[in-house]
Tab-separated table of C-alpha atoms and ligand atoms in Angstrom:
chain	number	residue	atom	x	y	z
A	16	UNK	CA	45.202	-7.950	18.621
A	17	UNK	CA	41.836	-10.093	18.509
A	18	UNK	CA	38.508	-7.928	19.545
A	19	UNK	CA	37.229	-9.737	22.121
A	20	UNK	CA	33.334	-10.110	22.190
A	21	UNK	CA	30.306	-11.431	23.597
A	22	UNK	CA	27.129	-12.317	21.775
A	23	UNK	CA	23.521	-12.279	23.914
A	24	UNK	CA	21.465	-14.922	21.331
A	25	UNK	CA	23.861	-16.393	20.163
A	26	UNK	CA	21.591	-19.060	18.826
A	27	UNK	CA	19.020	-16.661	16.693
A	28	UNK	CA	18.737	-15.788	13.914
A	29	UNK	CA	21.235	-12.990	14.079
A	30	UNK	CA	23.184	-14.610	16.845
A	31	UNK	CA	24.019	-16.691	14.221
A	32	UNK	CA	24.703	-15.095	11.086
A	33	UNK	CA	27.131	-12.806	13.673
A	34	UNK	CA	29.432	-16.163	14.233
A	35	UNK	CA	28.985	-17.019	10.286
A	36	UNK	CA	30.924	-13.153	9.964
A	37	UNK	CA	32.897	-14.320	12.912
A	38	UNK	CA	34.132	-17.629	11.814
A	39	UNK	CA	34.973	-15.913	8.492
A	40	UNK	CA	37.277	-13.315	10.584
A	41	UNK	CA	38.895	-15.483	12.950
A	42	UNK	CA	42.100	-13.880	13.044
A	43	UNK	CA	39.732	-10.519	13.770
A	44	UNK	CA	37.909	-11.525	16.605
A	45	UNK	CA	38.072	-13.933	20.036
A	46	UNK	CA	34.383	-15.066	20.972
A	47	UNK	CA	34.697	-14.909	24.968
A	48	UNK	CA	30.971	-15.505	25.635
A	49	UNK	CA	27.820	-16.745	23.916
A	50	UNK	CA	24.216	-17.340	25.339
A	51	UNK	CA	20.981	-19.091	24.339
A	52	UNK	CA	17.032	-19.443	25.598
A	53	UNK	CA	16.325	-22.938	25.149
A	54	UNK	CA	18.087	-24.224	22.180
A	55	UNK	CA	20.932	-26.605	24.073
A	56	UNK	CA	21.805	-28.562	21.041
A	57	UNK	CA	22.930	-25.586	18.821
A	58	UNK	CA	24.343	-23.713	21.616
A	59	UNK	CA	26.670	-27.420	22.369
A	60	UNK	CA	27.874	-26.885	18.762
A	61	UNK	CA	28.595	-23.600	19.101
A	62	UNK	CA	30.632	-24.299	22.010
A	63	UNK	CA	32.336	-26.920	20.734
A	64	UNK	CA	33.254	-24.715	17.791
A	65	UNK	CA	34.075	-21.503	19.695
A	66	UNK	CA	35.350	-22.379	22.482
A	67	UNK	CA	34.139	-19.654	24.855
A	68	UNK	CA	34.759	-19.174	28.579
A	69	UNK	CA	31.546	-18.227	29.408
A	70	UNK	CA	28.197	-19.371	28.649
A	71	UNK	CA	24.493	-18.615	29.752
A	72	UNK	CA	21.448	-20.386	29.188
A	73	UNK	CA	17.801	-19.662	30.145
A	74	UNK	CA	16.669	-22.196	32.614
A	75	UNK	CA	18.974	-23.433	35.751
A	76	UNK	CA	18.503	-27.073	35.045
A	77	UNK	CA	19.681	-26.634	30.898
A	78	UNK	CA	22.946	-24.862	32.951
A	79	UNK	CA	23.266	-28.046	35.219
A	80	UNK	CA	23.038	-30.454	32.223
A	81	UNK	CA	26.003	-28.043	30.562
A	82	UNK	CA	28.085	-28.162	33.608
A	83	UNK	CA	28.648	-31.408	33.362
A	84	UNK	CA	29.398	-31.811	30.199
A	85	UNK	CA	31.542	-28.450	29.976
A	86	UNK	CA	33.281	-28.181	33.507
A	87	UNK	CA	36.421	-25.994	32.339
A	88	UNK	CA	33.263	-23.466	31.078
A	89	UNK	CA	31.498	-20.712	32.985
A	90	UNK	CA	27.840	-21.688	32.747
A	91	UNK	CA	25.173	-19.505	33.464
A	92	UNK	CA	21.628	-18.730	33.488
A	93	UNK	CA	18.583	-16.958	33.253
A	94	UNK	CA	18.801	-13.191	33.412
A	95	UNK	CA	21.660	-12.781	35.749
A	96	UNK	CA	23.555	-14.784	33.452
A	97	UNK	CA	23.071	-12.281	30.369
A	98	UNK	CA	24.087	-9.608	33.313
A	99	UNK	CA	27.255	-11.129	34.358
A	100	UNK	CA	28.359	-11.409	30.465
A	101	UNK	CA	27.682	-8.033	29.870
A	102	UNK	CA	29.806	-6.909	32.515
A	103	UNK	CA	32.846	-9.037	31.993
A	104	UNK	CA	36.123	-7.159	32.566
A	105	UNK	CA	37.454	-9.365	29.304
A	106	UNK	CA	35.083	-8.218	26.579
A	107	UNK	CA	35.286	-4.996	24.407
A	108	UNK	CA	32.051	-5.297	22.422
A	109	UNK	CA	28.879	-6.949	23.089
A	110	UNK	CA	26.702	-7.943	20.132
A	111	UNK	CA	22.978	-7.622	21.918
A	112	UNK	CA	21.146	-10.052	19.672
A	113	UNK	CA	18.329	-11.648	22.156
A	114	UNK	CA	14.701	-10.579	21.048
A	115	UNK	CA	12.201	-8.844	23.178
A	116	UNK	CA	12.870	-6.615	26.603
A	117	UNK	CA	15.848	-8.941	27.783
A	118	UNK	CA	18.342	-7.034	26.139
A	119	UNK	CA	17.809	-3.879	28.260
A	120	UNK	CA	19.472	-4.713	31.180
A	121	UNK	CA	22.112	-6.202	29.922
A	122	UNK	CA	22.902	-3.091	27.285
A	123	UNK	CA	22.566	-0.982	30.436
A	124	UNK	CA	25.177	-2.660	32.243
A	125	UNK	CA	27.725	-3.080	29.774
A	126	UNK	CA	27.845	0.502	28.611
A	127	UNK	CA	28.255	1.387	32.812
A	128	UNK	CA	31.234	-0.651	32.219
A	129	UNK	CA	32.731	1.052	29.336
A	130	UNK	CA	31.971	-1.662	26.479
A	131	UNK	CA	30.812	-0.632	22.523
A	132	UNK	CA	27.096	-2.661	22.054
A	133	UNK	CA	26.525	-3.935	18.321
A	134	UNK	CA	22.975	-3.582	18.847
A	135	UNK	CA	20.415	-5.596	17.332
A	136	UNK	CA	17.821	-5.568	19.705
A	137	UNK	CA	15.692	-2.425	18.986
A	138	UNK	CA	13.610	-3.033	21.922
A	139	UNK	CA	16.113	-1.702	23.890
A	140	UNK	CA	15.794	1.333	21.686
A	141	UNK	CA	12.481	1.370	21.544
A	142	UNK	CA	11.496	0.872	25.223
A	143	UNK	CA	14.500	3.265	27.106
A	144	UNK	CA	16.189	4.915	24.327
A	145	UNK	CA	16.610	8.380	26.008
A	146	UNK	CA	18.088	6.655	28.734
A	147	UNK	CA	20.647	4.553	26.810
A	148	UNK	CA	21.609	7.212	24.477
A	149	UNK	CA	22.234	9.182	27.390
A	150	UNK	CA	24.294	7.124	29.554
A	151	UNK	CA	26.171	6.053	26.063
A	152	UNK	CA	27.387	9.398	25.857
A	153	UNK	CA	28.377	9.455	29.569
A	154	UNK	CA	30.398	6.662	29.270
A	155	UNK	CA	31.926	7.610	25.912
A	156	UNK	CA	30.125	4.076	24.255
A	157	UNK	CA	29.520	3.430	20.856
A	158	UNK	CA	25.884	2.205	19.734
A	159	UNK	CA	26.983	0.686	16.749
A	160	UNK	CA	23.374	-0.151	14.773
A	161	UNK	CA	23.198	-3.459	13.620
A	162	UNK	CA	19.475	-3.267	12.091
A	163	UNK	CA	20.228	-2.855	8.191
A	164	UNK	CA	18.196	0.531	7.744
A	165	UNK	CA	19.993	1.943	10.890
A	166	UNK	CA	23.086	0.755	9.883
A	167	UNK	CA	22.323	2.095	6.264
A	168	UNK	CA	21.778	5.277	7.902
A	169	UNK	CA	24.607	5.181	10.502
A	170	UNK	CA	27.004	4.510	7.541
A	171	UNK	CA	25.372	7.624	5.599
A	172	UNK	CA	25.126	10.263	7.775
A	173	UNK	CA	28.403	11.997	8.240
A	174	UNK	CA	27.679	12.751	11.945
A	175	UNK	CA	24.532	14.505	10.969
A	176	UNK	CA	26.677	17.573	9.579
A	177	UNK	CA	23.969	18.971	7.687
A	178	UNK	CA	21.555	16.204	7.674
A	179	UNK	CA	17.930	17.163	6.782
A	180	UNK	CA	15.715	13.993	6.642
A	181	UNK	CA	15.989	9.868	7.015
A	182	UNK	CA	14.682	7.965	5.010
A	183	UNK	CA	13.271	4.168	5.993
A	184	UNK	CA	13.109	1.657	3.866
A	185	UNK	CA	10.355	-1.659	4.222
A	186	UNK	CA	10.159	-4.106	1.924
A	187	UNK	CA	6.349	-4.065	2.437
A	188	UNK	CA	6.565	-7.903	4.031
A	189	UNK	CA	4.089	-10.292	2.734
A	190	UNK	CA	0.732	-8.379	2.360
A	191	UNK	CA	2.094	-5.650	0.511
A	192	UNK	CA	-0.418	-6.543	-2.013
A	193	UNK	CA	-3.228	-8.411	-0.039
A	194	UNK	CA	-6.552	-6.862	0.251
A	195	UNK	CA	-8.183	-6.689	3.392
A	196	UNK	CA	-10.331	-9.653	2.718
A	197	UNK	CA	-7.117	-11.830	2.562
A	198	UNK	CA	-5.753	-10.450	5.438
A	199	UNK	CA	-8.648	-10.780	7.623
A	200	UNK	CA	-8.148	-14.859	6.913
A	201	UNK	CA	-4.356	-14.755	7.080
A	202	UNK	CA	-2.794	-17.807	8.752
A	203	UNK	CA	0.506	-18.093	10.386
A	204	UNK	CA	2.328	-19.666	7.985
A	205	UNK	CA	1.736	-16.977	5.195
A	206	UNK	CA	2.333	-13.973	7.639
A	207	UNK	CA	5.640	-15.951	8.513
A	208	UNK	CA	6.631	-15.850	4.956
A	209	UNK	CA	8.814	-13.039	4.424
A	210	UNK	CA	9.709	-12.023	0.772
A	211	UNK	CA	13.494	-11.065	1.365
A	212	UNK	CA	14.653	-11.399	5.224
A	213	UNK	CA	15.142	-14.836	7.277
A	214	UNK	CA	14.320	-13.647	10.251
A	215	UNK	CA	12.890	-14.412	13.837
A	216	UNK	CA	9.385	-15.597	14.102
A	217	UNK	CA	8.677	-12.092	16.321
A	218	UNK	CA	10.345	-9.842	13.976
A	219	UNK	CA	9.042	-11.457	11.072
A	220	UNK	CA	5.454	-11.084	12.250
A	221	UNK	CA	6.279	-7.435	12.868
A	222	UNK	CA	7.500	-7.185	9.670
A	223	UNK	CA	4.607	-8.009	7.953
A	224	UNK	CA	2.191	-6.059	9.960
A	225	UNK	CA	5.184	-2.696	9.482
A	226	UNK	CA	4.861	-2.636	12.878
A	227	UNK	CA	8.508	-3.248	12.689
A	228	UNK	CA	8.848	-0.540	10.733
A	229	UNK	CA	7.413	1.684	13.587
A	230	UNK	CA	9.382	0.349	15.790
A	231	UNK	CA	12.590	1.079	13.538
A	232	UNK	CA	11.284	4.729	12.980
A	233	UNK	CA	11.233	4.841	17.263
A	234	UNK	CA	14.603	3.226	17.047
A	235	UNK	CA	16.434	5.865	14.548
A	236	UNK	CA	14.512	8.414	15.952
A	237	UNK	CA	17.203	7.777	19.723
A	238	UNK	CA	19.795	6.567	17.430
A	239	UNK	CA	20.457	9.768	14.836
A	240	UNK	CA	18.346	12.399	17.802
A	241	UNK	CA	16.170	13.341	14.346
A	242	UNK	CA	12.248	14.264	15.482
A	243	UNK	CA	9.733	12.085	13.963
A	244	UNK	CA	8.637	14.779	11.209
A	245	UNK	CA	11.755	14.233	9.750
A	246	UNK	CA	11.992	10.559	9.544
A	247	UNK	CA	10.140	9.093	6.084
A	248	UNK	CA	8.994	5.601	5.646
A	249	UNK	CA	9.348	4.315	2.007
A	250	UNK	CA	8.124	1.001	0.621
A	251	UNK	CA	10.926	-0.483	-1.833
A	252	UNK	CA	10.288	-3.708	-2.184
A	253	UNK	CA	13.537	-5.097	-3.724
A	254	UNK	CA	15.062	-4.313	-0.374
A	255	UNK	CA	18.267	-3.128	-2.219
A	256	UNK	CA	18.231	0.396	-0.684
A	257	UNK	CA	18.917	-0.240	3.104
A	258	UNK	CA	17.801	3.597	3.973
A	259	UNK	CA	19.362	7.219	2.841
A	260	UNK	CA	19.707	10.196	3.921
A	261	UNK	CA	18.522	13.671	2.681
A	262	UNK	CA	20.776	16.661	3.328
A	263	UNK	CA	20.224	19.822	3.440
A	264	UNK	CA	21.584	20.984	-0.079
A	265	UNK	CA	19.408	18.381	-1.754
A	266	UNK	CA	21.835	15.786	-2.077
A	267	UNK	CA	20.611	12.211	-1.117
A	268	UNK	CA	23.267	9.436	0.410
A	269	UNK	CA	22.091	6.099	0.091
A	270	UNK	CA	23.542	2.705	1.344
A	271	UNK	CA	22.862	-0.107	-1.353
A	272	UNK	CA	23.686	-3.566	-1.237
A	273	UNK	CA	22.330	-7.467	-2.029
A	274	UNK	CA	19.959	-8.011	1.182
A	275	UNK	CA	21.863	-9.883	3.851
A	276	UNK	CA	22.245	-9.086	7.301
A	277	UNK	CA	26.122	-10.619	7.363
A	278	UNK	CA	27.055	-7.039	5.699
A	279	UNK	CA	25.286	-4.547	8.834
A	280	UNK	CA	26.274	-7.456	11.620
A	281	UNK	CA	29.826	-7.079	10.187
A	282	UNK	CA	29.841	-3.519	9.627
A	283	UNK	CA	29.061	-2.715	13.538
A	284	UNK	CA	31.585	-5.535	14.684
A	285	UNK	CA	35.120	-4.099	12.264
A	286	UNK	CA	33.600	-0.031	13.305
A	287	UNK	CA	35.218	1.923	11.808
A	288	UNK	CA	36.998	-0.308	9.698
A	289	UNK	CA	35.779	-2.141	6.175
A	290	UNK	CA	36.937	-5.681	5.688
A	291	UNK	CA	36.666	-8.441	3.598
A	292	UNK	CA	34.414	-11.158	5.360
A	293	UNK	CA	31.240	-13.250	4.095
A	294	UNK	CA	29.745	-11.328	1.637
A	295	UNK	CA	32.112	-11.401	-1.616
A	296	UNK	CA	29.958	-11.275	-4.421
A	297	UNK	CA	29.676	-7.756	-5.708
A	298	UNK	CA	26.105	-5.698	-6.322
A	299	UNK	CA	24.507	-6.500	-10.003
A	300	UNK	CA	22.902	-3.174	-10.597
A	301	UNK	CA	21.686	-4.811	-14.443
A	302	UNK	CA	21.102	-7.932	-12.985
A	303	UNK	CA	19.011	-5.535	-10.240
A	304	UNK	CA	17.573	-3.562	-13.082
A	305	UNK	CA	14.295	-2.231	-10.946
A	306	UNK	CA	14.155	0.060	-7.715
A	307	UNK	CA	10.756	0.759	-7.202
A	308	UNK	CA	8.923	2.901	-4.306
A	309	UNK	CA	5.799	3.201	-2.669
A	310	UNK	CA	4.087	5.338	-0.088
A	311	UNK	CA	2.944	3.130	2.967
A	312	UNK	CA	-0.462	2.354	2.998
A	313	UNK	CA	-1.288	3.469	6.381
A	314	UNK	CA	-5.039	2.069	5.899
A	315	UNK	CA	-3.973	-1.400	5.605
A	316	UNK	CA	-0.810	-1.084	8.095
A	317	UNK	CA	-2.388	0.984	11.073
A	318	UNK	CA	0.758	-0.479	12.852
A	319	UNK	CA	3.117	1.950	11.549
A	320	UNK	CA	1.099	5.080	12.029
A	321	UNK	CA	0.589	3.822	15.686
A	322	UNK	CA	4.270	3.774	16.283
A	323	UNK	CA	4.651	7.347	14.953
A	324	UNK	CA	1.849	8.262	17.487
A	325	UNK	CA	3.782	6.445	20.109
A	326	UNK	CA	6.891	7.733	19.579
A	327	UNK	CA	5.802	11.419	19.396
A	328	UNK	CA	3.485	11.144	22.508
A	329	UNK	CA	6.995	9.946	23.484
A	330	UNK	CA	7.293	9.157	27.563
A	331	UNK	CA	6.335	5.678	28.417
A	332	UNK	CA	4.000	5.344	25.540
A	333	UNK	CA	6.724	3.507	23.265
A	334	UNK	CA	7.135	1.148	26.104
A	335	UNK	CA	3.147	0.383	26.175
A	336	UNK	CA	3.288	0.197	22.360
A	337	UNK	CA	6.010	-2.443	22.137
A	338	UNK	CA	5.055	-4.447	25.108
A	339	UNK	CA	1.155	-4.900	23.903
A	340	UNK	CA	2.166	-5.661	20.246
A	341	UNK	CA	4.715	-8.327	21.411
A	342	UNK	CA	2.006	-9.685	23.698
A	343	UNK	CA	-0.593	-9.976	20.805
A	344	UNK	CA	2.294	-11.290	18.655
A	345	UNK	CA	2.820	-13.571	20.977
A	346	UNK	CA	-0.334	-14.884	20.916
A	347	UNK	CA	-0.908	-14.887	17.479
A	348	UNK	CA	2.327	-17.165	16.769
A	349	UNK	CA	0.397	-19.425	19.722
A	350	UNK	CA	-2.800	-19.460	17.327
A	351	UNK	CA	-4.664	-17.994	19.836
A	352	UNK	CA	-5.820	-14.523	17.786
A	353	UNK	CA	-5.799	-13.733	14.207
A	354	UNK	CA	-3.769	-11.511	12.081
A	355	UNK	CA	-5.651	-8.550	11.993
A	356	UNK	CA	-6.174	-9.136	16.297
A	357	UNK	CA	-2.667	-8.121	16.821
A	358	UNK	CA	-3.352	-4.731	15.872
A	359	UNK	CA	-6.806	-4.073	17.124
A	360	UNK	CA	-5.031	-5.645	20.711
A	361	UNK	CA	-2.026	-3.325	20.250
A	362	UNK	CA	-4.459	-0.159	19.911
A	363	UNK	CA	-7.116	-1.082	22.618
A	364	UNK	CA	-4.452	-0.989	24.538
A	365	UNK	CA	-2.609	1.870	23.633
A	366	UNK	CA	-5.846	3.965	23.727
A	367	UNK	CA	-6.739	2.984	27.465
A	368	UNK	CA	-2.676	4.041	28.692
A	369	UNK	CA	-1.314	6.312	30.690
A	370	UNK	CA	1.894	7.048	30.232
A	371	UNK	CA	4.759	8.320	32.775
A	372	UNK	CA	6.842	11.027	31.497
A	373	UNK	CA	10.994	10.755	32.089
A	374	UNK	CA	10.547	7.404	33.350
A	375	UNK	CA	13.585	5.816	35.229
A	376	UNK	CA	14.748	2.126	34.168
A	377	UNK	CA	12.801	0.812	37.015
A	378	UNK	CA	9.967	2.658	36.540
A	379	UNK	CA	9.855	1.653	32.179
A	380	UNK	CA	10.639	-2.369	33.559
A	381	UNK	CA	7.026	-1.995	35.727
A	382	UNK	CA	5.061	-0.247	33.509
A	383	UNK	CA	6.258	-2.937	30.749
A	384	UNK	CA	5.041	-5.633	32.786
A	385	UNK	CA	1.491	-3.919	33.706
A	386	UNK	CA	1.284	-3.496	29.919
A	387	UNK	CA	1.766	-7.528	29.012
A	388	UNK	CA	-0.093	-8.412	32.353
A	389	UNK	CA	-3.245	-6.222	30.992
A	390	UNK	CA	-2.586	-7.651	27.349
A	391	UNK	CA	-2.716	-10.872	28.086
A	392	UNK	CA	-5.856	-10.260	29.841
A	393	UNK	CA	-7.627	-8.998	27.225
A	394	UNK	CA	-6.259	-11.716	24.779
A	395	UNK	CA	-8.002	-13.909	27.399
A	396	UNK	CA	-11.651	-12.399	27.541
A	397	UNK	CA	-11.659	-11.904	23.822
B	11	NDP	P1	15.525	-14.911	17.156
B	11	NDP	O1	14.205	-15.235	17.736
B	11	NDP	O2	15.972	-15.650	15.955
B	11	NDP	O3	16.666	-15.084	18.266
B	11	NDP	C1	16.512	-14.606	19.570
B	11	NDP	C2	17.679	-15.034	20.440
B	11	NDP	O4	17.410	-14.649	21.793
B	11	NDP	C3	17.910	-16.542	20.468
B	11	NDP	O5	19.274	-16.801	20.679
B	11	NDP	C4	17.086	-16.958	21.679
B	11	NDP	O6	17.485	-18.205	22.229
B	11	NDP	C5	17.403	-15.810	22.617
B	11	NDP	N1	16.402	-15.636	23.657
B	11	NDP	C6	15.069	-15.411	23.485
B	11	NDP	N2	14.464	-15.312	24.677
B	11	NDP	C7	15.405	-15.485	25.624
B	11	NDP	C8	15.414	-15.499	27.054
B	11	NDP	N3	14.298	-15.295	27.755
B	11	NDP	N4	16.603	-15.694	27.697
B	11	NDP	C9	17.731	-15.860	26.998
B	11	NDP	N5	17.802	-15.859	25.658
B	11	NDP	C10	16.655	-15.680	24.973
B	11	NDP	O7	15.505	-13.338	16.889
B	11	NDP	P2	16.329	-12.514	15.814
B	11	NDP	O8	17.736	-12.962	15.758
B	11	NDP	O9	15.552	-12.430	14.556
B	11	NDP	O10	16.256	-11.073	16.446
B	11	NDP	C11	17.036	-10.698	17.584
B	11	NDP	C12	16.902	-9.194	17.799
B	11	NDP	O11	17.455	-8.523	16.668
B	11	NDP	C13	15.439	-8.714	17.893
B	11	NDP	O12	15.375	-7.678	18.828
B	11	NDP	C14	15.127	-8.214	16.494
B	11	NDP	O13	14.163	-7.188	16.505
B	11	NDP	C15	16.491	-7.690	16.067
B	11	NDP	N6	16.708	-7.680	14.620
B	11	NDP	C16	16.702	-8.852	13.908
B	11	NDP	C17	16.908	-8.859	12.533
B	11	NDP	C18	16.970	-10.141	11.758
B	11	NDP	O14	17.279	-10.113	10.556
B	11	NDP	N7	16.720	-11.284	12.344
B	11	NDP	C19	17.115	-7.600	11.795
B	11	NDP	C20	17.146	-6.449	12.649
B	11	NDP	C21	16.948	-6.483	13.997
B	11	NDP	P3	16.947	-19.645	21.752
B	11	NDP	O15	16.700	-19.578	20.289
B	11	NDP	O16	18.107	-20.533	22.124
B	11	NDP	O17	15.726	-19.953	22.558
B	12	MG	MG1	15.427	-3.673	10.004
């Protein structure tokens, strides 16, 4: 029988690598539902291609336009519509592959209803992970990791029988070797140029900044229930070592492969099993030939230490974290502050919060929105 699934983002960067796996597994998998922000003409091709029954959009006038041309099709929009694909009776796994705090509700609302979540969004993780982790459990729902280090980890970790410490990997992103001079003058278009990973412009930014690598250490942190002490960040540049795991006897696991996200995407959409898809070309460990590591340079990538901080301080301090640096992010991709801005934003902001401890849904969605409101404040009077 055909897994039947629904993608949130279907037309992003992992949204689409996931139907590249898909497409490759057709006889796997039935694609019931796919959604986009505001890219019509790829999400028309998709359609065409996939022939799903339901399909959400952004904005109410894109869903009018689709309507028309798709009238046997469900068409949606705007958050509700994310919410009403998440709960479909029909699907048994949703792949949560929008960016930013969108995917929380609809994570929340599929695992009330029973359904695995191939999770990709790690804001979800980031912002309400004690809550989702919880309720996960309740429900007897699988958080399958679709993040490559988290998936490394997830496909490591035997349970956590015995498991002593996790250890990160980061490529180091662009500046890995930039002084401060040249970052103080970096432009868009180099911080967008990521040495191994294709990704989203947000992501990508946070990538080179390691604030994504905070965020990931937040993120495994709810996903493997390790404290932060015991969660290491290594720079490996080659990007060939996804993450590992330390147990307790000294032994280290490791999860190597070529760097592609088809390989974690698949891994958390065939759970438990291993298949055959995309990715055929075997590991070169000659052709490889160098694995090198670095400690972080905390100096240079203040981002990463904040995250720790963050995530320690732990109640609604994660939340005030991720929603500032996506703000400043935000407006750095907009031109509007520099490169080093985004972190001196992040941290003026972080340093003036107050944070609520066991927050409720609810109460995490406000306090996100004070937190961009006040951001985007100070962005303005800069
Ligand atoms: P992209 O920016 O490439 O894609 C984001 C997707 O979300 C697109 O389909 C976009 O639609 C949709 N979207 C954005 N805003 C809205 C909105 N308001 N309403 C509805 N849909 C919306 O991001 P990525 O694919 O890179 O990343 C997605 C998530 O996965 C992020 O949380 C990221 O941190 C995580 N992740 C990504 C990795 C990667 O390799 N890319 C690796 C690990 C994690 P549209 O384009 O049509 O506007
Ligand atoms: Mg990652």
């Amino acid at each position: 029988m055909k897994k039947k699934i629904a993608i949130l983002g279907s037309t992003g960067s992992i949204g689409t690598q996931a139907l590249e796996v898909i497409e490759k597994l057709n006889d796997k998998f039935e694609i019931i539902a796919i959604s986009a922000g505001n890219n019509i003409d790829l999400i028309k091709k998709q359609i065409e291609k996939f022939a799903p029954k339901y399909v959400s959009v952004r904005k109410e006038d894109d869903a009018e336009k689709l309507i028309k041309e798709f009238p046997n099709i469900n068409i949606l929009f705007g958050d509700e519509g994310l919410n009403t694909i998440a709960k479909l009776d029909e699907i048994q796994i949703l792949l949560v592959a929008v960016s930013g705090k969108i995917g929380l509700k609809p994570t929340i609302e599929a695992i009330k209803k029973g359904k695995d979540i191939a999770l990709a969004n790690k804001e979800t993780l980031v912002m309400a992970g004690d809550i989702v982790i919880k309720l996960a459990k309740e429900n007897n729902v699988k958080i399958l990791p679709v993040d490559s280090e988290h998936s490394a980890i997830f496909q490591c970790i035997n349970n956590g029988k015995d498991a002593k410490h996790l250890i990160i990997t980061a490529s180091g992103g662009p500046f890995r070797n930039s002084t401060k001079e040249e970052m103080e003058h970096a432009n868009l278009d180099e911080a967008l140029n990521h040495p191994r990973w294709n990704m989203g412009k947000k992501i990508t930014v946070d990538s080179a900044t390691l604030m994504n690598k905070g965020l990931e250490v937040i993120e495994a942190h709810h996903l493997f229930n390790f404290d932060y002490k015991d969660i290491k960040v290594v720079v490996h540049p080659q990007s060939y070592i996804h993450s590992a795991v330390e147990f307790v006897d000294g032994s280290i696991i490791a999860q190597i492969g070529i760097p592609s996200m088809h390989i974690p995407i698949q891994y958390a959409l065939t759970y438990p099993d291993r298949i055959e898809g995309i990715e055929t070309e075997s590991f070169d460990f000659i052709k490889a030939a160098k694995f090198e590591f670095y400690e972080p340079d905390y100096e240079k990538f203040p981002s990463l230490k904040l995250a720790f901080i963050a995530g320690e301080k732990g109640g609604t301090y994660p939340v005030c974290l991720n929603a500032a640096n996506e703000e400043a992010v935000f407006a750095f991709l907009d031109k509007k502050v520099k490169y080093l801005d985004i972190y001196k934003i992040t941290k003026a902001i972080f340093d003036d919060y107050t944070s609520i401890k066991n927050p409720n849904i609810d109460q995490i969605i406000e306090e996100d929105e004070k937190v961009r409101i006040k951001t985007r404040e100070f962005i303005k009077n800069m």
